[in-house]
Short mmCIF file of C-alpha atoms in Angstrom, two decimals:
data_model
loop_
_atom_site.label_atom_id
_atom_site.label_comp_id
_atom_site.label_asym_id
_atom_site.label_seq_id
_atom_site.Cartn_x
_atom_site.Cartn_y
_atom_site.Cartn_z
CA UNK A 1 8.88 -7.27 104.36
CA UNK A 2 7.69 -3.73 104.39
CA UNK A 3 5.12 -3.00 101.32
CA UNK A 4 6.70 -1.27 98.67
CA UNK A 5 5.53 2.42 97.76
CA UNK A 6 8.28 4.34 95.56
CA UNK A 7 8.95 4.67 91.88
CA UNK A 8 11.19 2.38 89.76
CA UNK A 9 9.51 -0.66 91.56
CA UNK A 10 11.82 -3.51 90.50
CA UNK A 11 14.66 -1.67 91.50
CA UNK A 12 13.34 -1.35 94.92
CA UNK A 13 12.10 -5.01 95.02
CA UNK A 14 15.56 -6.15 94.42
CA UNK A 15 16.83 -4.43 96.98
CA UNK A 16 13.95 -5.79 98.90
CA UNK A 17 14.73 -9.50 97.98
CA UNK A 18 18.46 -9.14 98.94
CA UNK A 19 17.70 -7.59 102.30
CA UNK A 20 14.89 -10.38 102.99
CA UNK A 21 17.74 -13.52 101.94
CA UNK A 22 20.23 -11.72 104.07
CA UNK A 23 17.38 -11.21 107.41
CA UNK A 24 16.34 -14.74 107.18
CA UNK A 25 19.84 -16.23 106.63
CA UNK A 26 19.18 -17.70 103.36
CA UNK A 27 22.24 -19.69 101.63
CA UNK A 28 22.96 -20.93 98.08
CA UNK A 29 20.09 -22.61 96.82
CA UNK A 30 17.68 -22.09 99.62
CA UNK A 31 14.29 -20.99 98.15
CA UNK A 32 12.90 -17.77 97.65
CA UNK A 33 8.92 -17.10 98.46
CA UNK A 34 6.79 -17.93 95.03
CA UNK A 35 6.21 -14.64 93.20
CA UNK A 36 2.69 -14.90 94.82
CA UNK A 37 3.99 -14.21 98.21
CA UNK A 38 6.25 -11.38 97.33
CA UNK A 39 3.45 -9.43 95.67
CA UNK A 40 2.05 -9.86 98.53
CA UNK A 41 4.73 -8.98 100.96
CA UNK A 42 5.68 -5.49 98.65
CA UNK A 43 3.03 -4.78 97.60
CA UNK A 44 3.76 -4.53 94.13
CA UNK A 45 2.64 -5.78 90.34
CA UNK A 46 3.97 -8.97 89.68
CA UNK A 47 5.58 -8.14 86.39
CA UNK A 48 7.85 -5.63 89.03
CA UNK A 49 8.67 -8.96 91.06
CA UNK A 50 9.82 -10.98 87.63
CA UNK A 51 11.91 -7.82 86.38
CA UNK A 52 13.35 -7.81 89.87
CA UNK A 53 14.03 -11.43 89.67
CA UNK A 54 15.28 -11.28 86.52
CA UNK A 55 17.99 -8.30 87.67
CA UNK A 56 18.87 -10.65 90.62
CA UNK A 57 19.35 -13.83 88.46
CA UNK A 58 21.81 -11.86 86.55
CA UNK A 59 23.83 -10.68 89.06
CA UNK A 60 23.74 -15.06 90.12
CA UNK A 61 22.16 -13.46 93.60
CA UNK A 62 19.44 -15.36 92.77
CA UNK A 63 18.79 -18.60 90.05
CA UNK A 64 15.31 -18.48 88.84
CA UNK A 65 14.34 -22.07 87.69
CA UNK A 66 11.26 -21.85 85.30
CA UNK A 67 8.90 -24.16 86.72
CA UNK A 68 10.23 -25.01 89.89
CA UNK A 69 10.52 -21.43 91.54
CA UNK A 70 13.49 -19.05 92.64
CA UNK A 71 16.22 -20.35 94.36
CA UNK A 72 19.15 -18.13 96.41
CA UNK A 73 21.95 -18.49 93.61
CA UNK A 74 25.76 -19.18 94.07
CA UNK A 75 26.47 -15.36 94.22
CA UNK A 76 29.64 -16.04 92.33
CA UNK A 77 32.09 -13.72 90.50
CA UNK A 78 30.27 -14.61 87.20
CA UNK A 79 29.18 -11.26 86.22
CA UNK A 80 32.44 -9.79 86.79
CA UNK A 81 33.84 -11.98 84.41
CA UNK A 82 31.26 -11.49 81.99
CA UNK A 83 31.90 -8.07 81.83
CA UNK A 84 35.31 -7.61 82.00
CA UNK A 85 35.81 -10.62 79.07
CA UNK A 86 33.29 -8.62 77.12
CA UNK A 87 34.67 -5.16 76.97
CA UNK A 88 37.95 -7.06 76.38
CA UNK A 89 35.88 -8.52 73.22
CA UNK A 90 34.97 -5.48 71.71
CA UNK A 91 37.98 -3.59 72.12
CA UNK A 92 41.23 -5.38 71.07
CA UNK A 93 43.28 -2.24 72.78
CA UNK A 94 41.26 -2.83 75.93
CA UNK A 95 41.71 -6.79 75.50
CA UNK A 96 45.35 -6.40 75.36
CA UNK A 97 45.48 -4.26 78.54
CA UNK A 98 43.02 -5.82 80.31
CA UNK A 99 44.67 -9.61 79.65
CA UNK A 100 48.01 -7.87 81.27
CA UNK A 101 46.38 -6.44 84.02
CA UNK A 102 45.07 -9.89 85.04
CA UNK A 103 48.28 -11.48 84.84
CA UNK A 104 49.83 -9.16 86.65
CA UNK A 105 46.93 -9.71 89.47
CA UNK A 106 47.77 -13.44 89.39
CA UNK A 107 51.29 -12.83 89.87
CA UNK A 108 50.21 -11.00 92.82
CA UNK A 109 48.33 -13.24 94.33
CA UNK A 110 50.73 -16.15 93.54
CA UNK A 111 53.55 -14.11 95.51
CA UNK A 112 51.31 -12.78 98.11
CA UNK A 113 50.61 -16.56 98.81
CA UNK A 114 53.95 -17.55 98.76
CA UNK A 115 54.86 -17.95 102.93
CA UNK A 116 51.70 -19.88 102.96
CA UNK A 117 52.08 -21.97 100.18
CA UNK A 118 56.02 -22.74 101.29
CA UNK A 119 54.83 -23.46 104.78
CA UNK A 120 52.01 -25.92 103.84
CA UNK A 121 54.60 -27.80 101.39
CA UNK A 122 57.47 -28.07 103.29
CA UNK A 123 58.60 -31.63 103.50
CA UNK A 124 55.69 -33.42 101.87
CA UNK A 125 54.91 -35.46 98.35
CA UNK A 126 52.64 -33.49 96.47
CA UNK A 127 52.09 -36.36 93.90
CA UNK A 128 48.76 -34.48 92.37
CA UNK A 129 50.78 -31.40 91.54
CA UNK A 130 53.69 -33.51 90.79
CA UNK A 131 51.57 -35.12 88.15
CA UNK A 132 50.71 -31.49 86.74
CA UNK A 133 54.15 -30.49 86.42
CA UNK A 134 54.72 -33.69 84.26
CA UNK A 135 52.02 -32.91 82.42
CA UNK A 136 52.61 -29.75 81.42
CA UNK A 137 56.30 -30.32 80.68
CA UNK A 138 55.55 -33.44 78.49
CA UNK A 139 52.93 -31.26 76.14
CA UNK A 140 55.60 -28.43 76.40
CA UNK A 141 58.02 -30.95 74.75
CA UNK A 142 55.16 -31.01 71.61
CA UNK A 143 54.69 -27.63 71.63
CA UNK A 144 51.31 -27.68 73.16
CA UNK A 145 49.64 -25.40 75.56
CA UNK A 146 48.55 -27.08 78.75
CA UNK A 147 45.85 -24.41 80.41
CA UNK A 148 43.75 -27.34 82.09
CA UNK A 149 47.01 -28.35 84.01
CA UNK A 150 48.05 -24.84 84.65
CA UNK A 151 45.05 -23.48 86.18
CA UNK A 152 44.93 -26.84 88.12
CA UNK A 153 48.30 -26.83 89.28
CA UNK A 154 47.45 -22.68 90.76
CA UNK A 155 43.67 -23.96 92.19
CA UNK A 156 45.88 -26.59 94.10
CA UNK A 157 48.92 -24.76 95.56
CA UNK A 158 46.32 -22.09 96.93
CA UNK A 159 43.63 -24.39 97.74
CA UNK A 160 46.14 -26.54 100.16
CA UNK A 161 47.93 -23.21 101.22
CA UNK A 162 44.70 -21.79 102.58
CA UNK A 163 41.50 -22.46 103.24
CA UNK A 164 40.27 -18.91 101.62
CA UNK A 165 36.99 -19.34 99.61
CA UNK A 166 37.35 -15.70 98.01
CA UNK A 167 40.83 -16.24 96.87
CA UNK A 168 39.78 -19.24 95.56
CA UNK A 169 36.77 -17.33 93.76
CA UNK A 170 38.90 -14.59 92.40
CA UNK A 171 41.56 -17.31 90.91
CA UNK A 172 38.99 -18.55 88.94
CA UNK A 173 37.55 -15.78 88.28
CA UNK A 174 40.53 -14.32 86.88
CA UNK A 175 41.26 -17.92 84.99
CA UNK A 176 38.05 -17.44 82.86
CA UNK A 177 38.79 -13.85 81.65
CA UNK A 178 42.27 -15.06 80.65
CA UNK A 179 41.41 -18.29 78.51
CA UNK A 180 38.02 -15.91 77.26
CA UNK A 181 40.89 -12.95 75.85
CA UNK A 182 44.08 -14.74 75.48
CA UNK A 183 42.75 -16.58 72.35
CA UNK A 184 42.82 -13.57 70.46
CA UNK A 185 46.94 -13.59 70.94
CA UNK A 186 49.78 -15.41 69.43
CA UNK A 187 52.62 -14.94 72.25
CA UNK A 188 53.75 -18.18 73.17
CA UNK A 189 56.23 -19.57 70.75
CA UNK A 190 57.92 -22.90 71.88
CA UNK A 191 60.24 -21.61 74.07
CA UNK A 192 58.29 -19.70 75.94
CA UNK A 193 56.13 -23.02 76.57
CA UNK A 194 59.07 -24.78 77.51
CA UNK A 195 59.92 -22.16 80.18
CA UNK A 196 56.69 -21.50 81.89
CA UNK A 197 56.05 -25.57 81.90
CA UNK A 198 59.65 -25.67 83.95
CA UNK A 199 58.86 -22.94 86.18
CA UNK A 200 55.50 -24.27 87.71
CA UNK A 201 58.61 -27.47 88.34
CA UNK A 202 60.68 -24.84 90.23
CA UNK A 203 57.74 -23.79 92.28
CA UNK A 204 56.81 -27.13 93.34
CA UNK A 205 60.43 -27.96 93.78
CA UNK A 206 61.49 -24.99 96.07
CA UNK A 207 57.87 -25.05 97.88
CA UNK A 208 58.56 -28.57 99.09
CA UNK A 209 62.43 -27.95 99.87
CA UNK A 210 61.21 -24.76 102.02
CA UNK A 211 63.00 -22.41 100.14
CA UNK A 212 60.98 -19.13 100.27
CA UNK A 213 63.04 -16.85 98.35
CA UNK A 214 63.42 -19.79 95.80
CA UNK A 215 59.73 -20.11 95.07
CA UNK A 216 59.42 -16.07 94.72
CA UNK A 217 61.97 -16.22 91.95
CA UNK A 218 59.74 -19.60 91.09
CA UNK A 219 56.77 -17.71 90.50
CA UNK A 220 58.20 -14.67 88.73
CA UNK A 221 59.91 -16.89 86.20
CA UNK A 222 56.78 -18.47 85.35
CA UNK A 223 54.63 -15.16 84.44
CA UNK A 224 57.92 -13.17 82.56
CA UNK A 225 57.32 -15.02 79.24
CA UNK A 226 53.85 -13.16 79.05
CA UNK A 227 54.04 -10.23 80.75
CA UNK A 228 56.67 -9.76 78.36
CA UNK A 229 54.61 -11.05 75.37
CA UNK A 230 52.11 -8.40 76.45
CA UNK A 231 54.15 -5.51 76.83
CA UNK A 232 54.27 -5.59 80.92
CA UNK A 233 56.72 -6.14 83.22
CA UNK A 234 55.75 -6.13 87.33
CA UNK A 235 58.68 -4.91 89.40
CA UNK A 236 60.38 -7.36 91.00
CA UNK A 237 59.80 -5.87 94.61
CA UNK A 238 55.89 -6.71 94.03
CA UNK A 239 54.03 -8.55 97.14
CA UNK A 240 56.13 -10.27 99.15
#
């Protein structure tokens, strides 16, 4: 690492600290030189390495454990989350928009999936998602919400469907704003319950029959009770 000799130091170090994980093929939780060695290294103050280690930690590039050193982090979709879910907070308009425009990105990704997830189903049990689906439909029948099962039953179709770690990472991602901003919202009234629990039954149903077309209508079924509840309606030649 190349000492460091511009303004704004901790800026710089971070940059410095990402490029240094990336040359040395660092992974999650692979440790980071002590503070002692980076001053070193750049050159620099070592309150500039802690405010650039405190940037990184952040941004979950990097997990700074207080007496045990710095550690490569997960580099997760965490502060995307936090900051979407948190100008949804402040701004009910915003919530309200931004709670429809990740719906509407599920439903997207649930249909874009769809030839995958058909494929990988065809013909087989599926007794974990089966359990789900009677899950969801029994606390449907008391007029409860079931968003443990739900995001459960979506983790699982994609997970088995395909082996793609960022989809994976958006879908939760896009999970935790929802349950963060959706409190806020009373848009569900038994009915609607009812219908969304049956619909994640039609998608497992048609996905295991092979019916393609079936699941499409499957999945759109299951997001119209709120995208309607929230003002939004995607057109019904989205992804296919």
């Amino acid at each position: 690492m190349d000492p460091v000799r511009r303004p704004n130091a901790a800026t710089v170090v971070a940059d410095r600290i990402r490029d240094y994980i990336v040359e040395v093929g660092l992974g999650p939780g692979d440790p980071l030189p002590t503070e002692a060695v980076l001053c070193d290294e750049l050159g620099v103050s070592r309150s500039s390495v802690r405010e650039a280690l405190r940037r990184l930690d952040a941004l979950d590039f990097v997990e700074v454990r207080h007496g045990s050193g710095s550690f490569v982090g997960e580099v997760s979709l965490k502060p995307l989350v936090e900051s979407v879910s948190f100008r949804g907070l402040i701004d009910r308009r915003s919530a309200a928009e931004t709670l429809r425009d990740i719906v509407e990105v599920r439903r997207a990704l649930d249909l874009g999936h769809a030839e995958l997830v058909v494929d990988a189903l065809t013909g087989t049990r599926q007794d974990r998602l089966r359990s789900l689906v009677t899950s969801m439909v029994e606390r449907a029948g008391r007029g409860e919400h079931f968003p443990d099962e739900d995001r459960a039953f979506h983790a699982e179709l994609l997970r088995g469907a395909s082996p793609n770690l960022l989809a994976e990472n958006l879908l939760s991602a896009f999970w935790d704003i929802h349950t963060t901003l959706v409190g806020d919202f009373e848009m569900s009234p038994p009915k609607d319950i009812a219908l969304t629990a049956a619909a994640h039954g039609a998608m497992l149903d048609t996905a295991v029959a092979g019916d393609l077309e079936g699941y499409r209508e499957a999945v759109k079924q299951h997001y119209a009770p709120l995208l309607r509840a929230l003002g939004g309606a995607a057109p019904d030649h989205a992804v296919r």
